[in-house]
mmCIF file of N, CA, C and O in Angstrom:
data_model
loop_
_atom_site.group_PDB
_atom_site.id
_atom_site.type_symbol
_atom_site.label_atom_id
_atom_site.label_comp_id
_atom_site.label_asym_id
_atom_site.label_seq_id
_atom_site.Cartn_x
_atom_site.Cartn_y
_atom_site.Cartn_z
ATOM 1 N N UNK H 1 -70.061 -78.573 22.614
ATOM 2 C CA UNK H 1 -70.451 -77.258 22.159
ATOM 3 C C UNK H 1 -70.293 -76.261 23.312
ATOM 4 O O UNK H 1 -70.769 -76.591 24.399
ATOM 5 N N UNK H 2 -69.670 -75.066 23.195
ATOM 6 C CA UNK H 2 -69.446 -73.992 23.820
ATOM 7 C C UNK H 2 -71.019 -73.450 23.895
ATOM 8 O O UNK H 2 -71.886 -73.482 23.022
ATOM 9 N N UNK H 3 -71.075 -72.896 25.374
ATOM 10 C CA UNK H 3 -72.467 -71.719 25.353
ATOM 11 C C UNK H 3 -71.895 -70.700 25.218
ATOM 12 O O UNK H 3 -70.700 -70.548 25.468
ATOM 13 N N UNK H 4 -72.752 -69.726 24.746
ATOM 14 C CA UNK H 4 -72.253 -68.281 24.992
ATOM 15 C C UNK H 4 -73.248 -67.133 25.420
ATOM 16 O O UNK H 4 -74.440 -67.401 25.571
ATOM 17 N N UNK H 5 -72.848 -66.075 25.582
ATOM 18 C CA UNK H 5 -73.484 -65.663 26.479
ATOM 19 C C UNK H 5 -73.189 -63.433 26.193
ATOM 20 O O UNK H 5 -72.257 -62.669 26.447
ATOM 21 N N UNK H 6 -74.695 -63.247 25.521
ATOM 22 C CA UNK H 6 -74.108 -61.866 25.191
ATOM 23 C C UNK H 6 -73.311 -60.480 26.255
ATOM 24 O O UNK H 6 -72.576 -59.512 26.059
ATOM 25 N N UNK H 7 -73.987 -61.121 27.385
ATOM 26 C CA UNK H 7 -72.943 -60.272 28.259
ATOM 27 C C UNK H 7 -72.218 -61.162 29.299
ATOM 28 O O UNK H 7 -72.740 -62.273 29.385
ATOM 29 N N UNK H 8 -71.156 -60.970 30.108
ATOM 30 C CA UNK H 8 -70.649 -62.205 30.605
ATOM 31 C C UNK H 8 -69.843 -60.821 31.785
ATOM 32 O O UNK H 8 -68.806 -60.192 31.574
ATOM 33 N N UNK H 9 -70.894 -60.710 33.122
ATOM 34 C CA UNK H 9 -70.342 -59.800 34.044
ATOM 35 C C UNK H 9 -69.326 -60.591 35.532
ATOM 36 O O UNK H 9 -69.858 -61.466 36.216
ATOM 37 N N UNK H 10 -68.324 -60.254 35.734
ATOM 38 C CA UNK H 10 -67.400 -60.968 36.575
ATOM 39 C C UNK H 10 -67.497 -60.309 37.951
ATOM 40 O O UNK H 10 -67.552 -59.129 38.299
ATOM 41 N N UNK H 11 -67.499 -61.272 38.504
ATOM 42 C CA UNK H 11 -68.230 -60.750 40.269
ATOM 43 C C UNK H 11 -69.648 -59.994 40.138
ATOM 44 O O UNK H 11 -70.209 -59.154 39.434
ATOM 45 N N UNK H 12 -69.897 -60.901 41.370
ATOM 46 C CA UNK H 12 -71.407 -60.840 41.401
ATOM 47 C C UNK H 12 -71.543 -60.120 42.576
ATOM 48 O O UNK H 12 -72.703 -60.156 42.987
ATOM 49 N N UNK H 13 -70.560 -59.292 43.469
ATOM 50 C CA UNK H 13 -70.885 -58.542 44.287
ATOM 51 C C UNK H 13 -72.468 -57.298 44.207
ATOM 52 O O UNK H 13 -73.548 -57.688 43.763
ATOM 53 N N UNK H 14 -72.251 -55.919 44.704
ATOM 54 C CA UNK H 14 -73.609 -55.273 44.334
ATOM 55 C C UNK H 14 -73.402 -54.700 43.106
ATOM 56 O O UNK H 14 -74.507 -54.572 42.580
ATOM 57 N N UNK H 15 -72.508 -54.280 42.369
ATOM 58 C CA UNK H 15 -72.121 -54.181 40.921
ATOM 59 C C UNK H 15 -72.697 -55.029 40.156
ATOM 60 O O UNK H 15 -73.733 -54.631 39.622
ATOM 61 N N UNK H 16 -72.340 -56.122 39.920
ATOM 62 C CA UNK H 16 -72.377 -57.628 39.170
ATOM 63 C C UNK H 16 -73.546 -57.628 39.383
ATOM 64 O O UNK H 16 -74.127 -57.642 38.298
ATOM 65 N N UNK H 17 -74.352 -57.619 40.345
ATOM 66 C CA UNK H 17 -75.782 -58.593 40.297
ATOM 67 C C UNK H 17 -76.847 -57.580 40.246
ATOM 68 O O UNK H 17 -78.019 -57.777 39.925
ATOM 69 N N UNK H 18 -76.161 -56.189 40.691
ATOM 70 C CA UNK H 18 -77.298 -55.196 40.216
ATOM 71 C C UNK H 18 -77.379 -54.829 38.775
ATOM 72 O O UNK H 18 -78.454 -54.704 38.189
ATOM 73 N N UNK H 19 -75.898 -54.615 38.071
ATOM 74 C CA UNK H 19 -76.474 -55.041 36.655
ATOM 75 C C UNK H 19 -76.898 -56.037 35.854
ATOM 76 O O UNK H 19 -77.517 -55.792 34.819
ATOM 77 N N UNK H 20 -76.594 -57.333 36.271
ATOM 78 C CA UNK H 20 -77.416 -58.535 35.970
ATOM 79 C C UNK H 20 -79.061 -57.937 36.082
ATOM 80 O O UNK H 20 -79.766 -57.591 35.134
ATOM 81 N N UNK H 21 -79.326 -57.937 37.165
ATOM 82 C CA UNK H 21 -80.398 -57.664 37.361
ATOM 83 C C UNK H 21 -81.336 -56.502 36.547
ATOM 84 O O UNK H 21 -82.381 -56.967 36.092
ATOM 85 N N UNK H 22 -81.117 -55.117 36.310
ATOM 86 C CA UNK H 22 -81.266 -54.698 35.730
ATOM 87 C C UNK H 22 -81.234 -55.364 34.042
ATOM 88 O O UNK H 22 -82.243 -55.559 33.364
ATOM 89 N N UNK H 23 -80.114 -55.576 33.701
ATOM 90 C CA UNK H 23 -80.570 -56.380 32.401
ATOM 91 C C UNK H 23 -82.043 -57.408 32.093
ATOM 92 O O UNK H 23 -83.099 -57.301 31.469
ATOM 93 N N UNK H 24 -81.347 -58.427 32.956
ATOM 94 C CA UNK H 24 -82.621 -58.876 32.941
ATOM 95 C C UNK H 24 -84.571 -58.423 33.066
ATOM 96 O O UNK H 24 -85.513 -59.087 32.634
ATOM 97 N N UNK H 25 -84.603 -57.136 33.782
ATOM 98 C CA UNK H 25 -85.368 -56.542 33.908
ATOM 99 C C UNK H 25 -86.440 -55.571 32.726
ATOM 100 O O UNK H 25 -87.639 -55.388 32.517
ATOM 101 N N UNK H 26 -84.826 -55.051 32.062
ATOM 102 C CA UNK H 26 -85.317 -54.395 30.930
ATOM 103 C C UNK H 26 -85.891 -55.095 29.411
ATOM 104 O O UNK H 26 -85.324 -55.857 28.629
ATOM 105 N N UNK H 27 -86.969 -54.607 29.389
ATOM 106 C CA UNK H 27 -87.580 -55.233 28.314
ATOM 107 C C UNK H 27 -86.643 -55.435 26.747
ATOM 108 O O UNK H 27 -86.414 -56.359 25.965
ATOM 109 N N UNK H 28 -86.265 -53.854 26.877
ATOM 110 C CA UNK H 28 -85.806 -53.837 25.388
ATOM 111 C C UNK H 28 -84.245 -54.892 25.633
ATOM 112 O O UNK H 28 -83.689 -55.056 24.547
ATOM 113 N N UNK H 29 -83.776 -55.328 26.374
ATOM 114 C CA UNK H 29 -82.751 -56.519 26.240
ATOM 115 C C UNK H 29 -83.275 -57.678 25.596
ATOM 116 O O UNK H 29 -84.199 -58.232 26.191
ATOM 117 N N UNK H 30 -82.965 -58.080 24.713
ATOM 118 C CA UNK H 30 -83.146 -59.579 24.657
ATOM 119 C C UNK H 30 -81.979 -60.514 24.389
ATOM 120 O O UNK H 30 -81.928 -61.495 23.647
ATOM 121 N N UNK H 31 -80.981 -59.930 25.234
ATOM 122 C CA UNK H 31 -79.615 -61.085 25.386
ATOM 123 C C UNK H 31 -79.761 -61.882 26.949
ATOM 124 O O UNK H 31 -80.415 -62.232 27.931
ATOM 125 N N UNK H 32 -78.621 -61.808 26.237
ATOM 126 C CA UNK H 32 -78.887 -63.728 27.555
ATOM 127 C C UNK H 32 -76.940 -63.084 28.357
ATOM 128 O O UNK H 32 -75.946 -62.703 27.740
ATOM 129 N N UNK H 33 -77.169 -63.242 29.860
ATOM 130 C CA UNK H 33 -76.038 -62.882 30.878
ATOM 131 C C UNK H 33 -75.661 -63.769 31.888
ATOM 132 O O UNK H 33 -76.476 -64.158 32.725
ATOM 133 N N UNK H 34 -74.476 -64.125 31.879
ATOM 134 C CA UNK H 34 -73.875 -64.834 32.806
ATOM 135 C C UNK H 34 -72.895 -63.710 33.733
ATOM 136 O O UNK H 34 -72.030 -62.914 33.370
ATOM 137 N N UNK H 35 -73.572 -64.112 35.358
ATOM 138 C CA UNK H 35 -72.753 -63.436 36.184
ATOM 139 C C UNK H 35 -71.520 -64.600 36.760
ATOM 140 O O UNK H 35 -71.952 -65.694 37.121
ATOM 141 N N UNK H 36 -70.467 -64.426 36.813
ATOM 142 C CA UNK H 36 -69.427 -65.157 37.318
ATOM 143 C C UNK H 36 -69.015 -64.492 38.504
ATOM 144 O O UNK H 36 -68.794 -63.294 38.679
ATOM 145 N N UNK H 37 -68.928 -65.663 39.467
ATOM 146 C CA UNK H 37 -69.089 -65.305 41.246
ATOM 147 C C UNK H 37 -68.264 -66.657 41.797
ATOM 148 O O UNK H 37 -68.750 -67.784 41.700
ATOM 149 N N UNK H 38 -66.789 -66.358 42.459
ATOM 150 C CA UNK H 38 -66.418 -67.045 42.697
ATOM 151 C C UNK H 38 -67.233 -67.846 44.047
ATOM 152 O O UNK H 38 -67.142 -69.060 44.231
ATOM 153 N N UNK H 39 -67.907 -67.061 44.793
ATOM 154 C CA UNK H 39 -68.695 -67.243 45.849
ATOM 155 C C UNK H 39 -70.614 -67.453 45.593
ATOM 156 O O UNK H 39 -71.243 -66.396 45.639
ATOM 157 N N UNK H 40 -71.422 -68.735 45.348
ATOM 158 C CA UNK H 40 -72.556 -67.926 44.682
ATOM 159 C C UNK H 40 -73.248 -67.884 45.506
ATOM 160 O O UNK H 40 -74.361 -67.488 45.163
ATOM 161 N N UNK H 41 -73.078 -68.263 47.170
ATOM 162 C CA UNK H 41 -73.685 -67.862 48.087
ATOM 163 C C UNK H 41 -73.591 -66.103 48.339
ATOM 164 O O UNK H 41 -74.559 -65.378 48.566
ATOM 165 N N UNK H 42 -72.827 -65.874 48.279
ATOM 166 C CA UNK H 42 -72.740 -64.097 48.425
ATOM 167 C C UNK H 42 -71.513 -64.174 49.532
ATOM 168 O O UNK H 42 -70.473 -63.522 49.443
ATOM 169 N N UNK H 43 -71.828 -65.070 50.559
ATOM 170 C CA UNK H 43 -71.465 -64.887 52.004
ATOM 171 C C UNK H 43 -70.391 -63.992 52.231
ATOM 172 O O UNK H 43 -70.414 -62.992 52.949
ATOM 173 N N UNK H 44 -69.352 -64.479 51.492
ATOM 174 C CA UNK H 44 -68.445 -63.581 51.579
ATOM 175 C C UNK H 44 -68.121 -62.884 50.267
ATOM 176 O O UNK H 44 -66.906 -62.700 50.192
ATOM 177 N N UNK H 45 -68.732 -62.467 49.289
ATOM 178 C CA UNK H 45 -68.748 -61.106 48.622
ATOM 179 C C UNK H 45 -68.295 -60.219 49.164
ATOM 180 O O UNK H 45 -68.252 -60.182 50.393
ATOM 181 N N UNK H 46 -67.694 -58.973 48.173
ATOM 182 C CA UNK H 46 -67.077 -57.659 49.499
ATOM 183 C C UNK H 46 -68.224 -57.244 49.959
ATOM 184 O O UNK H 46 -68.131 -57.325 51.184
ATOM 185 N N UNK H 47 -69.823 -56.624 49.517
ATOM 186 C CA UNK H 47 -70.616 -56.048 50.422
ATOM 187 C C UNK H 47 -71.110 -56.857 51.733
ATOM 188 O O UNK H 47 -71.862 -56.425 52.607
ATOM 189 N N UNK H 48 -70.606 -57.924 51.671
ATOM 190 C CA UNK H 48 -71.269 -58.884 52.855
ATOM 191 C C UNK H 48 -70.230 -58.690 54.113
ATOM 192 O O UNK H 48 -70.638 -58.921 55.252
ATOM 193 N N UNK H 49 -68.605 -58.174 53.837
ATOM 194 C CA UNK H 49 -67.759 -58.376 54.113
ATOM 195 C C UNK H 49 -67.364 -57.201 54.710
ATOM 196 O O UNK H 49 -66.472 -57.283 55.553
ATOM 197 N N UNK H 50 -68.112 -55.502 54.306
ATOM 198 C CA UNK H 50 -67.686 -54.749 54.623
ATOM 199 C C UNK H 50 -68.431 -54.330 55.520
ATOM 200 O O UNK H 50 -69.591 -54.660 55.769
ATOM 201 N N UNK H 51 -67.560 -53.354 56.184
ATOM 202 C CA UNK H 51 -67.917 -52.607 57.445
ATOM 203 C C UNK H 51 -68.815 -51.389 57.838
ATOM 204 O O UNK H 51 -69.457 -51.063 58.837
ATOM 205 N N UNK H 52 -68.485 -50.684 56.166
ATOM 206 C CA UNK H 52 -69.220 -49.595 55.837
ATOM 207 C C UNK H 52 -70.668 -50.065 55.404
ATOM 208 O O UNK H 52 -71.447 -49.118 55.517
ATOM 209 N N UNK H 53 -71.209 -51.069 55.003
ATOM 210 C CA UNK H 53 -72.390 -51.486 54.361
ATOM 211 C C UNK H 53 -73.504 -49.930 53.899
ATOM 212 O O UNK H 53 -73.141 -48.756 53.975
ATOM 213 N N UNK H 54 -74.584 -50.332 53.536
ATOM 214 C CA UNK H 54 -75.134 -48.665 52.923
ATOM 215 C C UNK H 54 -75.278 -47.988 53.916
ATOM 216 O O UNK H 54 -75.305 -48.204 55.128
ATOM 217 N N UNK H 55 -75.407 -46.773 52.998
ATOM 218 C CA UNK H 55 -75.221 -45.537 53.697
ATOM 219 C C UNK H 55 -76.168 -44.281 53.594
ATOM 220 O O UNK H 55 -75.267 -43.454 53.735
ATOM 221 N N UNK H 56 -77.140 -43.620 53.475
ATOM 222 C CA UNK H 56 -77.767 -42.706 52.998
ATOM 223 C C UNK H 56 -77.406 -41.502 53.180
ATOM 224 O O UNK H 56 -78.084 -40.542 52.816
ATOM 225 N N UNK H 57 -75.918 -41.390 53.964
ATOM 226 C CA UNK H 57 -75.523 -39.721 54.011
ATOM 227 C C UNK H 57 -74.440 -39.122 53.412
ATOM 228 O O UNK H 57 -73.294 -39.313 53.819
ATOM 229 N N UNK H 58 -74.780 -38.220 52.223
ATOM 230 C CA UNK H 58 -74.221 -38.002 51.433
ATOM 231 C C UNK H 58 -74.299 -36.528 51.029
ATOM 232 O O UNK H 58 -75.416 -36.011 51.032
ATOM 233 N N UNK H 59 -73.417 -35.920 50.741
ATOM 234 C CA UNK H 59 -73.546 -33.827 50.334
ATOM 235 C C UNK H 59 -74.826 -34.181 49.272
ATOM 236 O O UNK H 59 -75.985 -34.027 49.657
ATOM 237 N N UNK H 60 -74.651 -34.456 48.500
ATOM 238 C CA UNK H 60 -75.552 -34.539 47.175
ATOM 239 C C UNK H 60 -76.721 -35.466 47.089
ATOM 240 O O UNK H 60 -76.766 -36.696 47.095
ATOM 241 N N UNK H 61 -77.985 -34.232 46.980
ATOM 242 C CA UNK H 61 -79.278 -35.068 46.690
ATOM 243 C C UNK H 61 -79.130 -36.297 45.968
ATOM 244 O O UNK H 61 -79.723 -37.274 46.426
ATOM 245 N N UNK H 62 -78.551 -36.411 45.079
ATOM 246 C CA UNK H 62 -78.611 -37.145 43.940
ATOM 247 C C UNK H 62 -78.062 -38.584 44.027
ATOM 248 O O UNK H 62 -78.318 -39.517 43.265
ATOM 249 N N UNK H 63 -77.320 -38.578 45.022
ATOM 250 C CA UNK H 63 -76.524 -39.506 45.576
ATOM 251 C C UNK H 63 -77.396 -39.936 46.967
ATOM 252 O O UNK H 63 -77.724 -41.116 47.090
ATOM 253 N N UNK H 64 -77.660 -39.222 47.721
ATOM 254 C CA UNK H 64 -78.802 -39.878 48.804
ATOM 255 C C UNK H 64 -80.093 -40.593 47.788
ATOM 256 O O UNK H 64 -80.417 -41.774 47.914
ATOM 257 N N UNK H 65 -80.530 -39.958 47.111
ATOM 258 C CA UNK H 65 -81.508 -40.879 45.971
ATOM 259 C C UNK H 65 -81.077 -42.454 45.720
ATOM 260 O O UNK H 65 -81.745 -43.449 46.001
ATOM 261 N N UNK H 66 -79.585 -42.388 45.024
ATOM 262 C CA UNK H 66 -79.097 -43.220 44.556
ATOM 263 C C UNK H 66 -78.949 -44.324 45.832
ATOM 264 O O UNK H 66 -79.400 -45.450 45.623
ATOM 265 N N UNK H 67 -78.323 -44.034 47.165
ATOM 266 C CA UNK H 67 -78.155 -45.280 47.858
ATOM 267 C C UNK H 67 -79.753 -45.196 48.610
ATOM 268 O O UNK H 67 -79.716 -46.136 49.404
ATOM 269 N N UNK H 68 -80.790 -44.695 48.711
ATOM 270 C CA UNK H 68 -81.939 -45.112 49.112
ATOM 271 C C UNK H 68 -82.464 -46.291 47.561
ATOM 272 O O UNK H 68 -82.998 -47.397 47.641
ATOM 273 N N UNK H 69 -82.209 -45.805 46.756
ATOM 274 C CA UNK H 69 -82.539 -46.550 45.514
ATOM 275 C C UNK H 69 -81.962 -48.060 45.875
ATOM 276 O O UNK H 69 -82.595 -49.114 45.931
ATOM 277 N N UNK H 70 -80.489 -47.806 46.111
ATOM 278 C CA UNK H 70 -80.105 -49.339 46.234
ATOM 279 C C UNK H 70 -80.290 -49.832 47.437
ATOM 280 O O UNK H 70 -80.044 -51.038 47.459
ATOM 281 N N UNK H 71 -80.555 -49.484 48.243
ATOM 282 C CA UNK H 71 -80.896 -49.752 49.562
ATOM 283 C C UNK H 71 -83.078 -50.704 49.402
ATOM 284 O O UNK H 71 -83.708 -51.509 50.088
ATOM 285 N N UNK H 72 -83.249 -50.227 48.629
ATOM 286 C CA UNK H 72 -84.439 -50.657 48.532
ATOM 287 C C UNK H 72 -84.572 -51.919 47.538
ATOM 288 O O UNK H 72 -85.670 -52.442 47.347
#
């Protein structure tokens, strides 16, 4: 028997696992998500990998919000 899986997000970098995460979080979901990660240590994911890693300086309030948000 096949599983399945109502959302099925590919790479689990900070994309992938922050919306995993979020799903899972929100109440009104009640589906079921598979993140696919060729790596499931992270180690080498691109954010693990890059040079730029976060950043909080940005022209726009809205966007300094946003990477203090993910930064936290």
């Amino acid at each position: 028997m096949t599983e399945r899986f109502d959302v099925v997000i590919v790479g689990g970098a900070a994309v992938g696992a922050s919306t995993a995460w979020h799903l899972a979080r929100d109440r009104g979901f009640r589906g079921s998500v598979l993140v696919l990660e060729k790596d499931p240590s992270y180690a080498r994911a691109a954010p693990a990998l890059s040079a730029s890693s976060l950043r909080r300086q940005f022209s726009s309030p809205l966007n300094v919000r946003i990477s203090a948000y993910g930064i936290g």
